Coordinates of C-alpha atoms in Angstrom, one line a residue:
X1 CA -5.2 67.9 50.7
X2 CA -4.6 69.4 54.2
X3 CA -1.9 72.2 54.6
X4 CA -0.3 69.9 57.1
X5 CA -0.1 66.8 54.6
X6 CA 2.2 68.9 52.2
X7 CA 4.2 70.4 54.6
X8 CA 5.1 67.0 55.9
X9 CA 5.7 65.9 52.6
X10 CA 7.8 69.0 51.6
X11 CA 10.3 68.7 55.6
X12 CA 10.4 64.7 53.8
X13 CA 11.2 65.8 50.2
X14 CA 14.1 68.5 51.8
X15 CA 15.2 65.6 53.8
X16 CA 15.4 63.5 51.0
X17 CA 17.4 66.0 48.8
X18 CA 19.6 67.2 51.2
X19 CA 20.9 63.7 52.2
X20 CA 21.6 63.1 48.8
X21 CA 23.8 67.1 48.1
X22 CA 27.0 67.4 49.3
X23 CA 27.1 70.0 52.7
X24 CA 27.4 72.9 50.3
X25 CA 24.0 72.4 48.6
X26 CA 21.8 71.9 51.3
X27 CA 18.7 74.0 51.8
X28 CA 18.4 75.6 55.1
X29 CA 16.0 78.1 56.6
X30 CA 12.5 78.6 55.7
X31 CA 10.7 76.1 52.9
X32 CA 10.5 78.2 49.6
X33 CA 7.1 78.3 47.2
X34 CA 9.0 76.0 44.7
X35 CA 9.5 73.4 47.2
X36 CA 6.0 73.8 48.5
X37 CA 4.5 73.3 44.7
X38 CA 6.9 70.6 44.1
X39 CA 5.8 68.7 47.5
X40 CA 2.1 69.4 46.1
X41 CA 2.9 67.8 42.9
X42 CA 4.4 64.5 44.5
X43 CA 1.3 64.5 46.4
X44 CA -1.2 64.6 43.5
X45 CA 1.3 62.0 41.6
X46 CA 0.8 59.7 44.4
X47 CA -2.7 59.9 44.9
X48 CA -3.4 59.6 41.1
X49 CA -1.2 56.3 41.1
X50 CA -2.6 54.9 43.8
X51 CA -6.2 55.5 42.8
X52 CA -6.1 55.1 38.9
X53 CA -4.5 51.5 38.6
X54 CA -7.3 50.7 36.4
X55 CA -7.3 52.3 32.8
X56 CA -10.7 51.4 32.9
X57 CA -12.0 53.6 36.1
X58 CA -11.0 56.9 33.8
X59 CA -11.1 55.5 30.0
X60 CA -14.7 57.3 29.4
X61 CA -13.2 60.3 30.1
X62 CA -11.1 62.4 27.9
X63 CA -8.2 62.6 30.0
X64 CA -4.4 63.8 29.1
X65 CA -0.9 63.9 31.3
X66 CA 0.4 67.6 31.5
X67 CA 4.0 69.1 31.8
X68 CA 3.9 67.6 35.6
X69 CA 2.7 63.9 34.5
X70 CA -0.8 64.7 36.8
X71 CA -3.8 63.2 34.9
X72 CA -6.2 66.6 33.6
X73 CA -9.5 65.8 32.6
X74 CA -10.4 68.2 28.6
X75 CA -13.4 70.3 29.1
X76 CA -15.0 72.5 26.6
X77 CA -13.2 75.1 28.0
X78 CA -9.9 73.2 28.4
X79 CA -10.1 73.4 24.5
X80 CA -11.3 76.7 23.7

């Protein structure tokens, strides 16, 4: 994903947040790394969901969710 996809995505996500704080919680300023990692998340989320619609595309693969809900593929050394 292009560096100027997420930070579109993270001005959008801010946006989004701040519109739903009251006055006294809005972010300001610079974007922070969590913000930037969160925006990245969304982004891989998104993608996943609109390219995986079909179980059957990834079903021969071992596949598993992780803590962010983004489809991982088990490897041999996902295991070890």
């Amino acid at each position: 994903m292009s560096f100027n996809l997420k930070i579109s995505c993270l001005g959008s996500l801010r946006f989004l947040n701040n519109v739903r704080s009251r006055s006294s919680d809005r972010k300001k300023g610079q974007l922070s790394l969590d913000e930037f990692e969160i925006a990245e998340i969304q982004l891989i989320r998104s993608v996943q969901a609109q390219s995986f619609t079909d179980e059957k595309l990834i079903s021969n693969l071992s596949v598993f969710r992780d803590d962010n809900n983004i489809i991982r593929v088990k490897t041999r050394i996902t295991e070890s």
